[in-house]
GROMACS .gro file of C-alpha atoms in nm:
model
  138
    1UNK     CA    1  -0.908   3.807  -1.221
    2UNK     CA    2  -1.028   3.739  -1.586
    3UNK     CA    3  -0.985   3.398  -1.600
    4UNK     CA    4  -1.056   3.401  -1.947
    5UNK     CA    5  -0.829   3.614  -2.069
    6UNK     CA    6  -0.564   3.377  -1.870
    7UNK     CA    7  -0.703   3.082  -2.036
    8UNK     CA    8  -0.661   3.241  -2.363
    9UNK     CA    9  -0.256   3.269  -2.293
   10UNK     CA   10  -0.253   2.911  -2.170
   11UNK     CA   11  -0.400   2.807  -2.497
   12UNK     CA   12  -0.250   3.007  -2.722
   13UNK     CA   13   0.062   2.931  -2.613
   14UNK     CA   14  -0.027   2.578  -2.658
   15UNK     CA   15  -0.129   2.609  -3.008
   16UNK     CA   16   0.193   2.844  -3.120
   17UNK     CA   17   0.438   2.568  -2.977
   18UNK     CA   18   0.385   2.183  -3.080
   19UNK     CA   19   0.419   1.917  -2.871
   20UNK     CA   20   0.258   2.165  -2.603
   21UNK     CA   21   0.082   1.892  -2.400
   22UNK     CA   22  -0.044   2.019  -2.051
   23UNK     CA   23  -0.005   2.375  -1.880
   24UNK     CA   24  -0.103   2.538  -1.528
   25UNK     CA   25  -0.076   2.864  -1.383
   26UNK     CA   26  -0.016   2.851  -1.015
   27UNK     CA   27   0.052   3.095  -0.698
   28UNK     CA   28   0.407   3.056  -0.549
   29UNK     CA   29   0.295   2.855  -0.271
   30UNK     CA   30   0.134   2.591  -0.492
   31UNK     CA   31  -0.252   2.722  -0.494
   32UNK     CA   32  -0.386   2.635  -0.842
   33UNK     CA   33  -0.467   2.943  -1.039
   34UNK     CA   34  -0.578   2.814  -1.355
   35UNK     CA   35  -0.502   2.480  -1.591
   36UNK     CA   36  -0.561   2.308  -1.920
   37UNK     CA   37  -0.449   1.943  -1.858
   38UNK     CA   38  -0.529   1.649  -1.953
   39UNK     CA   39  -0.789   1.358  -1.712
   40UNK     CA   40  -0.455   1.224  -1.653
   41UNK     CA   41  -0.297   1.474  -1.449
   42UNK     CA   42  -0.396   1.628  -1.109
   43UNK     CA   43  -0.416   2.016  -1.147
   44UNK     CA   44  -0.384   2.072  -0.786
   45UNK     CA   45  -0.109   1.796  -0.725
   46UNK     CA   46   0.086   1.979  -1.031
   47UNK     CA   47   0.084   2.289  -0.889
   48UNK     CA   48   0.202   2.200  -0.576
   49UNK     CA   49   0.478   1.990  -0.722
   50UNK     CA   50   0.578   2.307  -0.952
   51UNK     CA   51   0.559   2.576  -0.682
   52UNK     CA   52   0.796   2.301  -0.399
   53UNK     CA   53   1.032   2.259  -0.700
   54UNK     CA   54   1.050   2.637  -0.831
   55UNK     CA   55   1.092   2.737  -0.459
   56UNK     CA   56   1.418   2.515  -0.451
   57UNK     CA   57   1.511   2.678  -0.802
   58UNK     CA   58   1.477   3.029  -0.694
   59UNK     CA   59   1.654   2.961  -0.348
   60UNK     CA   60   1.999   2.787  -0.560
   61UNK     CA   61   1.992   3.074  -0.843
   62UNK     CA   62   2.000   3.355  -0.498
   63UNK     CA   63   2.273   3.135  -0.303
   64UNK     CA   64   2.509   3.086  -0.586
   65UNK     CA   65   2.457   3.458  -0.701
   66UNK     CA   66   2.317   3.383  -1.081
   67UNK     CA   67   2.026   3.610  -1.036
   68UNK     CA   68   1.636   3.634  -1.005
   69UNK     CA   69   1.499   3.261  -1.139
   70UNK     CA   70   1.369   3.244  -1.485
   71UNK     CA   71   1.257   2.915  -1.537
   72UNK     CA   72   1.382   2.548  -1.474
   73UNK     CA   73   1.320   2.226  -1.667
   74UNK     CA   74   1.310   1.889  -1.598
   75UNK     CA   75   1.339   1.603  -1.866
   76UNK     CA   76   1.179   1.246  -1.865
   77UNK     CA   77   1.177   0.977  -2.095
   78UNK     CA   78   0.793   1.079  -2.240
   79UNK     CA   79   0.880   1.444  -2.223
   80UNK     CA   80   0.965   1.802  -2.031
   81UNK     CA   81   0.804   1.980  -1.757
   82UNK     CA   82   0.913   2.360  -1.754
   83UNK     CA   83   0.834   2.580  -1.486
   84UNK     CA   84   0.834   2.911  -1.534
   85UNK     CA   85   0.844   3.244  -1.256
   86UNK     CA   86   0.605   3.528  -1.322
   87UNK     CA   87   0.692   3.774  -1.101
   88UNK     CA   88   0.798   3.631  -0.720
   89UNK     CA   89   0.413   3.547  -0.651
   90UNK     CA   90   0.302   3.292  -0.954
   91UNK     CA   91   0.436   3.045  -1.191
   92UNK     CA   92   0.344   2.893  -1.510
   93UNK     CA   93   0.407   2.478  -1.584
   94UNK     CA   94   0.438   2.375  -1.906
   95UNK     CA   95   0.463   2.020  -2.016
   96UNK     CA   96   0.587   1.874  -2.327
   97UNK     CA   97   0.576   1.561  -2.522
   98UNK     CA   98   0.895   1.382  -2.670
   99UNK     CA   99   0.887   1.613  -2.988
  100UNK     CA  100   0.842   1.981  -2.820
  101UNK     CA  101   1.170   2.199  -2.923
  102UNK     CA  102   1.253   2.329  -2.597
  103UNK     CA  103   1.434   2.661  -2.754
  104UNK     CA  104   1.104   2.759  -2.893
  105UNK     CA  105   0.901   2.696  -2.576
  106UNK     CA  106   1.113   2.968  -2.387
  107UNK     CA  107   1.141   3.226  -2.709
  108UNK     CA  108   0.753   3.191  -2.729
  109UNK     CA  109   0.651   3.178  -2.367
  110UNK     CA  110   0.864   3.488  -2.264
  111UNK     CA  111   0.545   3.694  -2.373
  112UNK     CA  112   0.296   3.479  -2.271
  113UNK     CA  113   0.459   3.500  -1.928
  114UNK     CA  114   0.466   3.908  -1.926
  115UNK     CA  115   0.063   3.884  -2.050
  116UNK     CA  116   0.028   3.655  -1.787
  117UNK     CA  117   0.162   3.813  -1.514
  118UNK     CA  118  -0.028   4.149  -1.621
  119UNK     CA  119  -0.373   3.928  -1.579
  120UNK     CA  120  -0.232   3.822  -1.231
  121UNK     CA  121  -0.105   4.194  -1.172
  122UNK     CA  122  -0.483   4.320  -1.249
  123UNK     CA  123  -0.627   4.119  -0.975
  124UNK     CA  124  -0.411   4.270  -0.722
  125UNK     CA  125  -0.431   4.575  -0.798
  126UNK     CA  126  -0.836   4.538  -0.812
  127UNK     CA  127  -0.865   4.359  -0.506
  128UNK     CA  128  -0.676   4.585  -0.295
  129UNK     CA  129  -0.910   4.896  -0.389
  130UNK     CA  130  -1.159   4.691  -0.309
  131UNK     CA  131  -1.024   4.666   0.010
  132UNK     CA  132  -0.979   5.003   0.019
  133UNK     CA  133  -1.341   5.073  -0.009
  134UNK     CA  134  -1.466   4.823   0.196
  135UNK     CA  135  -1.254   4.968   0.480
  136UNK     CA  136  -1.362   5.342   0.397
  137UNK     CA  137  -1.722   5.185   0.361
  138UNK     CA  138  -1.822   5.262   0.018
   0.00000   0.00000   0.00000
C-alpha cells in the first residue's frame, strides 16, 4: 500500500476543511490503517471505536431499507466525529473542532474518500498477484 500517498489524502483533506482536527483510516473490523491524530487520542482505540460504530450504521441503513451506508456523525460538546465507508472493507474518521462546517466536510471528503479507497483498492489488487506468484512459484 503507499502509505504515503494515503497520508497525503488524510492531510490534504485536513488542510482544505478548517476545524479538521484528527483523522484515521481504518479496516472494517477496526485494524488501524493509517492516522494523523493528535498525543491525545489513541489511533488504535479510534479505530476500533469507528469500525464497532460504522458496523451498527451499516447494519440500521440495510434493515430499514435506506441503502448502502455513507457516513454517520456524531456530535459532542468540543466537536464532531464523522465516520465515513470506503467501500464495505475500510473507513475513514474524521474529527472536528466546535467551528468545522459539517456541509463542507462531506462535499470535500467525497473525493478524498474515492482517492482513498483507490490507494486501499491498489493493495489488494497487488497483494493478491503476489499471491498468485508465490503459489505458481515465481
Amino acid at each position: 500500500m503507499d502509505h504515503q500517498a494515503l497520508a497525503r489524502e488524510m492531510r490534504g483533506l485536513r488542510e482544505q476543511v478548517t476545524g479538521i482536527t484528527d483523522t484515521a483510516v481504518a479496516a472494517a473490523d477496526g485494524l488501524l490503517i493509517a492516522a494523523d491524530t493528535a498525543d491525545s487520542i489513541d489511533p488504535e482505540g479510534l479505530a476500533a471505536l469507528a469500525a464497532a460504530g460504522v458496523g451498527l450504521a451499516r447494519r440500521t441503513a440495510e434493515a430499514t431499507a435506506r441503502g448502502s451506508l455513507l457516513r454517520t456523525v456524531t456530535y459532542g460538546s468540543h466537536g464532531c466525529a464523522a465516520f465515513y465507508a470506503v467501500g464495505a472493507t475500510a473507513l475513514m474518521v474524521v474529527l472536528g473542532d466546535e467551528g468545522i462546517d459539517v456541509d463542507d466536510l462531506h462535499r470535500a471528503a467525497q473525493p478524498a474518500l474515492r482517492r482513498i479507497g483507490s490507494i486501499l483498492t491498489d493493495e489488494a489488487v497487488l497483494t493478491d498477484e503476489a499471491v498468485q506468484q508465490a503459489a505458481e512459484g515465481v
